[in-house]
């Protein structure tokens, strides 16, 4: 696994809203991910606590997502979670934790400020 990065489609573009605390004009936010039903979070045997439960249990969801979820779906989920931080909360999205997503937003903000 390589380092976490925002999906290419979600990296800062001119006119895209910066959720890292800066100003900027608002354009569209990432839509809800298009799920196929084959994702580990949608499996009939999936335990919702693996994505939203206590931190130690969320590791199960994080590993399942990183090993079984299609990359295109992970990119959509990450884009949505980065654009909707209050709704994404502390749950696992695209194999990322809340602190991972905070770091990604901070890196994006710093890159646009440079």
Tab-separated table of N, CA, C and O in Angstrom, residues 34-96:
chain	number	residue	atom	x	y	z
A	34	UNK	N	-21.194	5.923	-5.949
A	34	UNK	CA	-22.013	4.941	-6.668
A	34	UNK	C	-21.538	3.550	-6.250
A	34	UNK	O	-20.478	3.090	-6.670
A	35	UNK	N	-22.315	2.910	-5.415
A	35	UNK	CA	-21.955	1.596	-4.899
A	35	UNK	C	-22.576	0.508	-5.765
A	35	UNK	O	-23.663	0.684	-6.301
A	36	UNK	N	-21.875	-0.603	-5.877
A	36	UNK	CA	-22.356	-1.712	-6.691
A	36	UNK	C	-23.048	-2.780	-5.851
A	36	UNK	O	-23.762	-3.610	-6.391
A	37	UNK	N	-22.815	-2.767	-4.561
A	37	UNK	CA	-23.348	-3.796	-3.675
A	37	UNK	C	-22.320	-4.873	-3.370
A	37	UNK	O	-22.534	-5.728	-2.513
A	38	UNK	N	-21.194	-4.847	-4.079
A	38	UNK	CA	-20.132	-5.834	-3.858
A	38	UNK	C	-19.072	-5.342	-2.874
A	38	UNK	O	-18.119	-6.061	-2.592
A	39	UNK	N	-19.217	-4.136	-2.374
A	39	UNK	CA	-18.224	-3.579	-1.467
A	39	UNK	C	-18.316	-4.279	-0.105
A	39	UNK	O	-19.394	-4.713	0.300
A	40	UNK	N	-17.206	-4.380	0.612
A	40	UNK	CA	-17.228	-5.053	1.911
A	40	UNK	C	-18.173	-4.381	2.908
A	40	UNK	O	-18.775	-5.057	3.743
A	41	UNK	N	-18.366	-3.088	2.807
A	41	UNK	CA	-19.264	-2.400	3.739
A	41	UNK	C	-20.728	-2.707	3.456
A	41	UNK	O	-21.587	-2.486	4.312
A	42	UNK	N	-21.030	-3.230	2.264
A	42	UNK	CA	-22.409	-3.547	1.878
A	42	UNK	C	-22.712	-5.040	1.935
A	42	UNK	O	-23.833	-5.450	1.676
A	43	UNK	N	-21.736	-5.840	2.247
A	43	UNK	CA	-21.929	-7.292	2.282
A	43	UNK	C	-22.945	-7.658	3.359
A	43	UNK	O	-22.982	-7.028	4.429
A	44	UNK	N	-23.773	-8.674	3.108
A	44	UNK	CA	-24.792	-9.074	4.093
A	44	UNK	C	-24.207	-9.434	5.459
A	44	UNK	O	-24.825	-9.185	6.484
A	45	UNK	N	-23.018	-9.999	5.461
A	45	UNK	CA	-22.404	-10.398	6.732
A	45	UNK	C	-21.583	-9.274	7.376
A	45	UNK	O	-20.990	-9.455	8.442
A	46	UNK	N	-21.551	-8.104	6.755
A	46	UNK	CA	-20.750	-6.988	7.275
A	46	UNK	C	-21.309	-6.501	8.610
A	46	UNK	O	-22.516	-6.397	8.793
A	47	UNK	N	-20.426	-6.229	9.519
A	47	UNK	CA	-20.793	-5.685	10.820
A	47	UNK	C	-20.605	-4.168	10.765
A	47	UNK	O	-19.479	-3.694	10.590
A	48	UNK	N	-21.676	-3.388	10.883
A	48	UNK	CA	-21.543	-1.926	10.816
A	48	UNK	C	-20.526	-1.368	11.804
A	48	UNK	O	-19.927	-0.330	11.550
A	49	UNK	N	-20.310	-2.072	12.903
A	49	UNK	CA	-19.335	-1.620	13.893
A	49	UNK	C	-17.911	-1.613	13.326
A	49	UNK	O	-17.045	-0.913	13.841
A	50	UNK	N	-17.673	-2.380	12.257
A	50	UNK	CA	-16.343	-2.394	11.643
A	50	UNK	C	-16.025	-1.055	10.984
A	50	UNK	O	-14.863	-0.763	10.707
A	51	UNK	N	-17.031	-0.259	10.707
A	51	UNK	CA	-16.808	1.045	10.072
A	51	UNK	C	-17.122	2.191	11.008
A	51	UNK	O	-16.572	3.270	10.860
A	52	UNK	N	-18.009	1.969	11.970
A	52	UNK	CA	-18.454	3.073	12.813
A	52	UNK	C	-18.250	2.831	14.304
A	52	UNK	O	-18.514	3.716	15.100
A	53	UNK	N	-17.795	1.659	14.676
A	53	UNK	CA	-17.669	1.301	16.086
A	53	UNK	C	-16.428	1.855	16.753
A	53	UNK	O	-15.812	2.810	16.283
A	54	UNK	N	-16.047	1.228	17.838
A	54	UNK	CA	-14.856	1.661	18.571
A	54	UNK	C	-13.612	1.594	17.677
A	54	UNK	O	-13.537	0.763	16.766
A	55	UNK	N	-12.643	2.472	17.917
A	55	UNK	CA	-11.455	2.522	17.055
A	55	UNK	C	-10.779	1.174	16.808
A	55	UNK	O	-10.391	0.874	15.689
A	56	UNK	N	-10.658	0.335	17.846
A	56	UNK	CA	-9.991	-0.956	17.645
A	56	UNK	C	-10.773	-1.841	16.687
A	56	UNK	O	-10.197	-2.596	15.922
A	57	UNK	N	-12.095	-1.747	16.717
A	57	UNK	CA	-12.897	-2.567	15.810
A	57	UNK	C	-12.906	-1.995	14.393
A	57	UNK	O	-13.015	-2.719	13.418
A	58	UNK	N	-12.755	-0.679	14.251
A	58	UNK	CA	-12.745	-0.063	12.925
A	58	UNK	C	-11.579	-0.545	12.072
A	58	UNK	O	-11.624	-0.460	10.858
A	59	UNK	N	-10.552	-1.069	12.693
A	59	UNK	CA	-9.417	-1.610	11.934
A	59	UNK	C	-9.905	-2.714	11.001
A	59	UNK	O	-9.441	-2.834	9.865
A	60	UNK	N	-10.899	-3.502	11.432
A	60	UNK	CA	-11.451	-4.557	10.582
A	60	UNK	C	-12.041	-3.970	9.301
A	60	UNK	O	-11.808	-4.479	8.202
A	61	UNK	N	-12.812	-2.901	9.428
A	61	UNK	CA	-13.402	-2.250	8.260
A	61	UNK	C	-12.350	-1.624	7.380
A	61	UNK	O	-12.432	-1.681	6.146
A	62	UNK	N	-11.353	-1.031	7.996
A	62	UNK	CA	-10.282	-0.399	7.236
A	62	UNK	C	-9.542	-1.438	6.401
A	62	UNK	O	-9.310	-1.245	5.208
A	63	UNK	N	-9.206	-2.561	6.997
A	63	UNK	CA	-8.486	-3.606	6.266
A	63	UNK	C	-9.361	-4.232	5.183
A	63	UNK	O	-8.880	-4.496	4.075
A	64	UNK	N	-10.645	-4.451	5.478
A	64	UNK	CA	-11.558	-5.017	4.480
A	64	UNK	C	-11.688	-4.079	3.289
A	64	UNK	O	-11.667	-4.509	2.136
A	65	UNK	N	-11.794	-2.809	3.565
A	65	UNK	CA	-11.934	-1.833	2.490
A	65	UNK	C	-10.684	-1.808	1.623
A	65	UNK	O	-10.769	-1.854	0.400
A	66	UNK	N	-9.541	-1.761	2.251
A	66	UNK	CA	-8.299	-1.657	1.487
A	66	UNK	C	-8.001	-2.920	0.689
A	66	UNK	O	-7.379	-2.858	-0.359
A	67	UNK	N	-8.455	-4.065	1.156
A	67	UNK	CA	-8.131	-5.306	0.459
A	67	UNK	C	-9.215	-5.761	-0.512
A	67	UNK	O	-8.915	-6.475	-1.462
A	68	UNK	N	-10.473	-5.359	-0.309
A	68	UNK	CA	-11.563	-5.919	-1.109
A	68	UNK	C	-12.371	-4.908	-1.907
A	68	UNK	O	-13.077	-5.282	-2.830
A	69	UNK	N	-12.327	-3.647	-1.565
A	69	UNK	CA	-13.165	-2.652	-2.231
A	69	UNK	C	-12.493	-2.188	-3.528
A	69	UNK	O	-11.293	-1.894	-3.536
A	70	UNK	N	-13.254	-2.112	-4.628
A	70	UNK	CA	-12.669	-1.652	-5.890
A	70	UNK	C	-12.098	-0.236	-5.755
A	70	UNK	O	-12.691	0.618	-5.084
A	71	UNK	N	-10.965	0.003	-6.389
A	71	UNK	CA	-10.296	1.295	-6.275
A	71	UNK	C	-11.196	2.450	-6.706
A	71	UNK	O	-11.205	3.505	-6.073
A	72	UNK	N	-11.966	2.273	-7.775
A	72	UNK	CA	-12.845	3.352	-8.247
A	72	UNK	C	-13.873	3.728	-7.180
A	72	UNK	O	-14.179	4.912	-6.998
A	73	UNK	N	-14.376	2.755	-6.476
A	73	UNK	CA	-15.348	3.030	-5.412
A	73	UNK	C	-14.652	3.700	-4.240
A	73	UNK	O	-15.171	4.657	-3.656
A	74	UNK	N	-13.451	3.231	-3.893
A	74	UNK	CA	-12.703	3.873	-2.798
A	74	UNK	C	-12.449	5.339	-3.101
A	74	UNK	O	-12.553	6.194	-2.222
A	75	UNK	N	-12.118	5.655	-4.359
A	75	UNK	CA	-11.879	7.056	-4.728
A	75	UNK	C	-13.136	7.891	-4.553
A	75	UNK	O	-13.080	9.010	-4.054
A	76	UNK	N	-14.279	7.354	-4.949
A	76	UNK	CA	-15.540	8.081	-4.789
A	76	UNK	C	-15.857	8.279	-3.308
A	76	UNK	O	-16.289	9.366	-2.908
A	77	UNK	N	-15.663	7.235	-2.504
A	77	UNK	CA	-15.935	7.334	-1.073
A	77	UNK	C	-15.015	8.354	-0.406
A	77	UNK	O	-15.456	9.147	0.426
A	78	UNK	N	-13.750	8.344	-0.774
A	78	UNK	CA	-12.815	9.294	-0.185
A	78	UNK	C	-13.165	10.721	-0.591
A	78	UNK	O	-13.162	11.630	0.238
A	79	UNK	N	-13.498	10.931	-1.849
A	79	UNK	CA	-13.883	12.274	-2.301
A	79	UNK	C	-15.095	12.760	-1.519
A	79	UNK	O	-15.137	13.909	-1.059
A	80	UNK	N	-16.084	11.880	-1.342
A	80	UNK	CA	-17.280	12.268	-0.591
A	80	UNK	C	-16.911	12.600	0.850
A	80	UNK	O	-17.351	13.615	1.395
A	81	UNK	N	-16.119	11.752	1.490
A	81	UNK	CA	-15.754	11.965	2.895
A	81	UNK	C	-14.939	13.245	3.074
A	81	UNK	O	-15.105	13.947	4.071
A	82	UNK	N	-14.085	13.572	2.114
A	82	UNK	CA	-13.304	14.806	2.206
A	82	UNK	C	-14.192	16.035	2.024
A	82	UNK	O	-13.964	17.071	2.654
A	83	UNK	N	-15.200	15.939	1.173
A	83	UNK	CA	-16.098	17.068	0.927
A	83	UNK	C	-17.191	17.214	1.982
A	83	UNK	O	-17.813	18.260	2.082
A	84	UNK	N	-17.460	16.161	2.736
A	84	UNK	CA	-18.533	16.176	3.734
A	84	UNK	C	-17.996	15.698	5.087
A	84	UNK	O	-18.476	14.695	5.623
A	85	UNK	N	-17.020	16.409	5.653
A	85	UNK	CA	-16.375	15.924	6.880
A	85	UNK	C	-17.328	15.752	8.060
A	85	UNK	O	-17.186	14.800	8.827
A	86	UNK	N	-18.293	16.617	8.213
A	86	UNK	CA	-19.179	16.473	9.372
A	86	UNK	C	-20.098	15.263	9.214
A	86	UNK	O	-20.426	14.599	10.197
A	87	UNK	N	-20.488	14.947	7.994
A	87	UNK	CA	-21.346	13.778	7.772
A	87	UNK	C	-20.532	12.487	7.798
A	87	UNK	O	-21.029	11.446	8.215
A	88	UNK	N	-19.290	12.538	7.354
A	88	UNK	CA	-18.438	11.339	7.368
A	88	UNK	C	-18.043	10.980	8.792
A	88	UNK	O	-17.858	9.808	9.112
A	89	UNK	N	-17.923	11.985	9.635
A	89	UNK	CA	-17.603	11.757	11.043
A	89	UNK	C	-16.333	10.960	11.253
A	89	UNK	O	-15.363	11.102	10.513
A	90	UNK	N	-16.347	10.085	12.231
A	90	UNK	CA	-15.149	9.315	12.566
A	90	UNK	C	-15.176	7.915	11.955
A	90	UNK	O	-14.300	7.109	12.227
A	91	UNK	N	-16.175	7.634	11.117
A	91	UNK	CA	-16.277	6.319	10.484
A	91	UNK	C	-15.144	6.107	9.474
A	91	UNK	O	-14.487	7.054	9.038
A	92	UNK	N	-14.940	4.859	9.107
A	92	UNK	CA	-13.964	4.508	8.073
A	92	UNK	C	-14.599	4.789	6.718
A	92	UNK	O	-15.698	4.336	6.427
A	93	UNK	N	-13.923	5.567	5.896
A	93	UNK	CA	-14.346	5.863	4.521
A	93	UNK	C	-13.140	5.609	3.636
A	93	UNK	O	-12.076	6.171	3.854
A	94	UNK	N	-13.307	4.741	2.658
A	94	UNK	CA	-12.244	4.441	1.699
A	94	UNK	C	-10.970	3.976	2.404
A	94	UNK	O	-9.867	4.261	1.960
A	95	UNK	N	-11.134	3.304	3.509
A	95	UNK	CA	-9.977	2.809	4.241
A	95	UNK	C	-9.231	3.888	5.010
A	95	UNK	O	-8.125	3.660	5.478
A	96	UNK	N	-9.844	5.073	5.157
A	96	UNK	CA	-9.184	6.163	5.872
A	96	UNK	C	-9.890	6.436	7.191
A	96	UNK	O	-11.097	6.285	7.314
